[in-house]
Amino acid sequence: MDQPDQLQPPPASGVRGARLLRLVPAVASALCGVLLYVSFPPRTLWWLALPAFAGFGWVLRGRSWKAALGLGYLFGLGFLLPLLVWTGVEVGPGPWLALVAIEAVFIALVGVGIAAVSRLPVWPLWAAAIWIAGEAVRARVPFRGFPWGKIAFGQADGVFLPLAAVGGTPVLGFAVVLCGFGLYEAGRLIAERRGNRAVRRGAAAAALLSVAVPVAGAAAARPLVSDKAEDGTRTVAVIQGNVPRSGLEFSAQRRAVLDYHARETLKLAADIKAGKVAKPDFVLWPENSSDVDPFANPDAAAVIEGAAKAVGVPISVGGVVERDGKLLNEQILWDPDKGPTQTYDKRQIQPFGEYLPLRGLVGAINKNWTGMVRQDFSRGSKPGVFDMDGAKVGLATCYEAAFDWAVRDTVTHGAEMISVPSNNATFDRSEMTYQQLAMSRIRAVEHSRTVTVPVTSGVSAIIMPDGRITRKTGMFVPAYLVQKVPLRTSRTPATELGTLPEIALILVAAGGIGWAIGSGLRGRRASGA
């Protein structure tokens, strides 16, 4: 008797092919994250952010929340692992990997939100708003936030830059993400059309507008970008003294760092006397240019005073001082005749750099890590605006440049130009200094102010209110920059509106998620009925 046919198992090659096919979205998501990283400085490939988000939209559209969580996490890893590698330059990979692992969670949750709204009409709008809402959360928690990697900070050379003057980093970032998602949606609809599938006019119009509106908005915002002087000009000098060596141990050479900056200032004074360079109205030294407290050490005060008298104008000095038992990262305005006259204490201090959260837990994991910060810095409480030769100079010290509020409130308190004194020597020749420089370019356009960036080891720069770098130094070389810069008093819409654009986009994101949840519940009820 003939035996009935047995069901044959699929060939091994077919199983392997199916498994590989399932890996495609995961690999694509990680690669899109890497593509987004490549769009950031020091490269000028800002436009790569658009295909990065187009690919991310393709990966997430229609996914379940579990799949979206994993795919979003992979996108975050692909983006943040290379972007933040500089955080482990001197302390090893542990803190770097821990930081990325935590920050990628926020992007994973954003991925869930994007997948949820991807079935809604005009989904690129809701999805882009959700991304900005995720950035808003990352900029505030944990440990008062870490805004590094905001999409806006990769757009200093891009066509969307004028939108920074409209609504700051949230509006600029939203435009880029919206355009990226819009490109994917337009491509998807074109493919459906070619496949003889009906495409609704509303969906096609929404896709087109998702691309066209950000570009048109950026073009319309161009008149907001100007480098014209509104309250005269000042000639500024930026000093980069350099450091004995890079890395965390540069602080052990504190007196040498002070001497290097004084020496470069004396060189400037000699060149002024020889007629080689114009005399500045004031001089800007970087953060940590005097880690020897000049209020407690007369020899340090004498060095600073000698430099100020030689150049004959006030110097803004970055010092580490102890006052009333508190350690402060302080900017000190040193007049050649009166000595120290004004101070500004850094308000947004860096976790794991200037203070150590969860010190007991960190020490339990690795005792060596507690040595990164032996004594915690205290926070300042007031915005820094120095009156320098009649010019109001706002101060945002290093890490503060990443935070919208820390730069904006110097302008709302009267700053006609901004200085971002920094110390990047700890991070050697990594991309960190270029990423931070791009932030300062965004801030220049956002508030229509000249921005100076004096850095201990480079790259120091002078940035016009339209975001152009007109003077810059190399890295790990002593140098000075002198230039006449415009002072401006008018306020951009971004300065006036403050957090309102960000709040509006968060509300849009919440509306999209609410709509998606409501649609899902109605669908389940209908299927149950």
CSV table of N, CA, C and O in Angstrom, one decimal, residues 473-517:
chain,number,residue,atom,x,y,z
A,473,THR,N,41.7,79.1,15.5
A,473,THR,CA,43.0,78.6,15.7
A,473,THR,C,43.1,77.1,15.4
A,473,THR,O,42.0,76.5,15.1
A,474,GLY,N,44.3,76.5,15.5
A,474,GLY,CA,44.4,75.1,15.4
A,474,GLY,C,44.3,74.5,16.8
A,474,GLY,O,43.9,75.2,17.8
A,475,MET,N,44.5,73.2,16.9
A,475,MET,CA,44.5,72.6,18.2
A,475,MET,C,45.9,72.4,18.8
A,475,MET,O,46.8,72.1,18.1
A,476,PHE,N,45.9,72.6,20.1
A,476,PHE,CA,47.2,72.4,20.9
A,476,PHE,C,48.3,73.2,20.4
A,476,PHE,O,49.4,72.8,20.2
A,477,VAL,N,48.0,74.5,20.1
A,477,VAL,CA,49.0,75.5,19.7
A,477,VAL,C,48.7,76.8,20.5
A,477,VAL,O,47.5,77.1,20.7
A,478,PRO,N,49.7,77.5,20.9
A,478,PRO,CA,49.4,78.9,21.5
A,478,PRO,C,49.0,79.8,20.4
A,478,PRO,O,49.7,79.8,19.3
A,479,ALA,N,48.0,80.7,20.6
A,479,ALA,CA,47.6,81.6,19.6
A,479,ALA,C,46.7,82.7,20.2
A,479,ALA,O,46.1,82.5,21.3
A,480,TYR,N,46.6,83.8,19.4
A,480,TYR,CA,45.6,84.8,19.8
A,480,TYR,C,44.8,85.2,18.5
A,480,TYR,O,45.3,85.1,17.4
A,481,LEU,N,43.6,85.6,18.7
A,481,LEU,CA,42.7,86.1,17.6
A,481,LEU,C,42.3,87.5,18.0
A,481,LEU,O,41.9,87.7,19.1
A,482,VAL,N,42.4,88.4,17.0
A,482,VAL,CA,41.9,89.8,17.2
A,482,VAL,C,41.0,90.1,16.1
A,482,VAL,O,41.3,89.9,14.9
A,483,GLN,N,39.8,90.7,16.4
A,483,GLN,CA,38.9,91.1,15.3
A,483,GLN,C,37.9,92.1,15.9
A,483,GLN,O,37.5,92.1,17.0
A,484,LYS,N,37.5,93.0,15.0
A,484,LYS,CA,36.4,93.9,15.3
A,484,LYS,C,35.1,93.2,15.0
A,484,LYS,O,34.9,92.6,14.0
A,485,VAL,N,34.2,93.2,16.0
A,485,VAL,CA,32.9,92.5,15.9
A,485,VAL,C,31.7,93.4,16.1
A,485,VAL,O,31.9,94.4,16.9
A,486,PRO,N,30.6,93.1,15.6
A,486,PRO,CA,29.4,93.9,15.8
A,486,PRO,C,28.7,93.6,17.1
A,486,PRO,O,28.7,92.5,17.5
A,487,LEU,N,28.2,94.6,17.7
A,487,LEU,CA,27.3,94.5,18.9
A,487,LEU,C,25.9,94.6,18.4
A,487,LEU,O,25.6,95.5,17.6
A,488,ARG,N,25.0,93.8,18.9
A,488,ARG,CA,23.6,93.8,18.5
A,488,ARG,C,22.7,93.8,19.7
A,488,ARG,O,23.0,93.2,20.7
A,489,THR,N,21.6,94.5,19.6
A,489,THR,CA,20.7,94.6,20.7
A,489,THR,C,19.3,94.1,20.4
A,489,THR,O,18.5,93.8,21.3
A,490,SER,N,18.9,93.9,19.1
A,490,SER,CA,17.6,93.4,18.8
A,490,SER,C,17.5,92.0,19.2
A,490,SER,O,18.5,91.3,19.3
A,491,ARG,N,16.3,91.5,19.3
A,491,ARG,CA,16.0,90.1,19.7
A,491,ARG,C,15.3,89.4,18.6
A,491,ARG,O,14.4,89.9,18.0
A,492,THR,N,15.8,88.2,18.4
A,492,THR,CA,15.1,87.3,17.4
A,492,THR,C,13.8,86.7,18.0
A,492,THR,O,13.6,86.7,19.2
A,493,PRO,N,12.9,86.2,17.1
A,493,PRO,CA,11.8,85.5,17.7
A,493,PRO,C,12.2,84.4,18.6
A,493,PRO,O,11.5,84.1,19.6
A,494,ALA,N,13.3,83.7,18.3
A,494,ALA,CA,13.7,82.6,19.2
A,494,ALA,C,14.0,83.1,20.6
A,494,ALA,O,13.6,82.5,21.6
A,495,THR,N,14.7,84.3,20.7
A,495,THR,CA,15.0,84.8,22.0
A,495,THR,C,13.7,85.3,22.7
A,495,THR,O,13.6,85.0,23.9
A,496,GLU,N,12.8,85.9,22.0
A,496,GLU,CA,11.6,86.3,22.6
A,496,GLU,C,10.7,85.2,23.1
A,496,GLU,O,10.1,85.2,24.2
A,497,LEU,N,10.6,84.1,22.3
A,497,LEU,CA,9.7,83.1,22.6
A,497,LEU,C,10.2,82.1,23.6
A,497,LEU,O,9.4,81.4,24.3
A,498,GLY,N,11.5,81.9,23.7
A,498,GLY,CA,12.0,81.0,24.7
A,498,GLY,C,11.6,79.6,24.5
A,498,GLY,O,11.8,79.0,23.5
A,499,THR,N,11.0,79.0,25.5
A,499,THR,CA,10.6,77.6,25.5
A,499,THR,C,9.3,77.4,24.8
A,499,THR,O,8.9,76.2,24.6
A,500,LEU,N,8.6,78.4,24.4
A,500,LEU,CA,7.2,78.3,23.8
A,500,LEU,C,7.2,77.4,22.6
A,500,LEU,O,6.3,76.5,22.5
A,501,PRO,N,8.1,77.5,21.6
A,501,PRO,CA,8.1,76.6,20.5
A,501,PRO,C,8.3,75.1,20.9
A,501,PRO,O,7.6,74.2,20.3
A,502,GLU,N,9.2,74.9,21.8
A,502,GLU,CA,9.4,73.5,22.3
A,502,GLU,C,8.1,73.0,23.0
A,502,GLU,O,7.7,71.8,22.7
A,503,ILE,N,7.5,73.8,23.8
A,503,ILE,CA,6.2,73.4,24.5
A,503,ILE,C,5.2,73.1,23.4
A,503,ILE,O,4.4,72.1,23.5
A,504,ALA,N,5.1,73.9,22.4
A,504,ALA,CA,4.1,73.7,21.3
A,504,ALA,C,4.3,72.4,20.6
A,504,ALA,O,3.4,71.6,20.3
A,505,LEU,N,5.6,72.0,20.3
A,505,LEU,CA,5.9,70.8,19.7
A,505,LEU,C,5.6,69.6,20.6
A,505,LEU,O,5.2,68.5,20.1
A,506,ILE,N,5.9,69.8,21.9
A,506,ILE,CA,5.5,68.7,22.8
A,506,ILE,C,4.0,68.4,22.8
A,506,ILE,O,3.6,67.3,22.9
A,507,LEU,N,3.2,69.5,22.8
A,507,LEU,CA,1.8,69.3,22.7
A,507,LEU,C,1.3,68.6,21.4
A,507,LEU,O,0.4,67.8,21.4
A,508,VAL,N,2.0,69.0,20.3
A,508,VAL,CA,1.7,68.3,19.0
A,508,VAL,C,2.0,66.8,19.2
A,508,VAL,O,1.2,65.9,18.7
A,509,ALA,N,3.2,66.5,19.8
A,509,ALA,CA,3.5,65.1,20.0
A,509,ALA,C,2.5,64.4,20.8
A,509,ALA,O,2.1,63.2,20.5
A,510,ALA,N,2.1,65.0,21.9
A,510,ALA,CA,1.1,64.4,22.8
A,510,ALA,C,-0.2,64.2,22.1
A,510,ALA,O,-0.9,63.2,22.3
A,511,GLY,N,-0.6,65.2,21.2
A,511,GLY,CA,-1.8,65.0,20.5
A,511,GLY,C,-1.8,63.8,19.5
A,511,GLY,O,-2.7,63.1,19.4
A,512,GLY,N,-0.6,63.7,18.9
A,512,GLY,CA,-0.5,62.5,17.9
A,512,GLY,C,-0.5,61.2,18.7
A,512,GLY,O,-1.2,60.2,18.2
A,513,ILE,N,0.2,61.1,19.8
A,513,ILE,CA,0.1,59.9,20.6
A,513,ILE,C,-1.3,59.6,21.1
A,513,ILE,O,-1.7,58.4,21.1
A,514,GLY,N,-1.9,60.6,21.6
A,514,GLY,CA,-3.3,60.4,22.0
A,514,GLY,C,-4.2,59.9,20.9
A,514,GLY,O,-5.1,59.0,21.1
A,515,TRP,N,-4.1,60.5,19.8
A,515,TRP,CA,-4.9,60.1,18.6
A,515,TRP,C,-4.6,58.6,18.3
A,515,TRP,O,-5.5,57.8,18.0
A,516,ALA,N,-3.3,58.3,18.3
A,516,ALA,CA,-2.9,56.9,17.9
A,516,ALA,C,-3.5,55.9,19.0
A,516,ALA,O,-4.0,54.8,18.6
A,517,ILE,N,-3.4,56.2,20.2
A,517,ILE,CA,-4.0,55.4,21.3
A,517,ILE,C,-5.5,55.2,21.1
A,517,ILE,O,-6.0,54.1,21.2
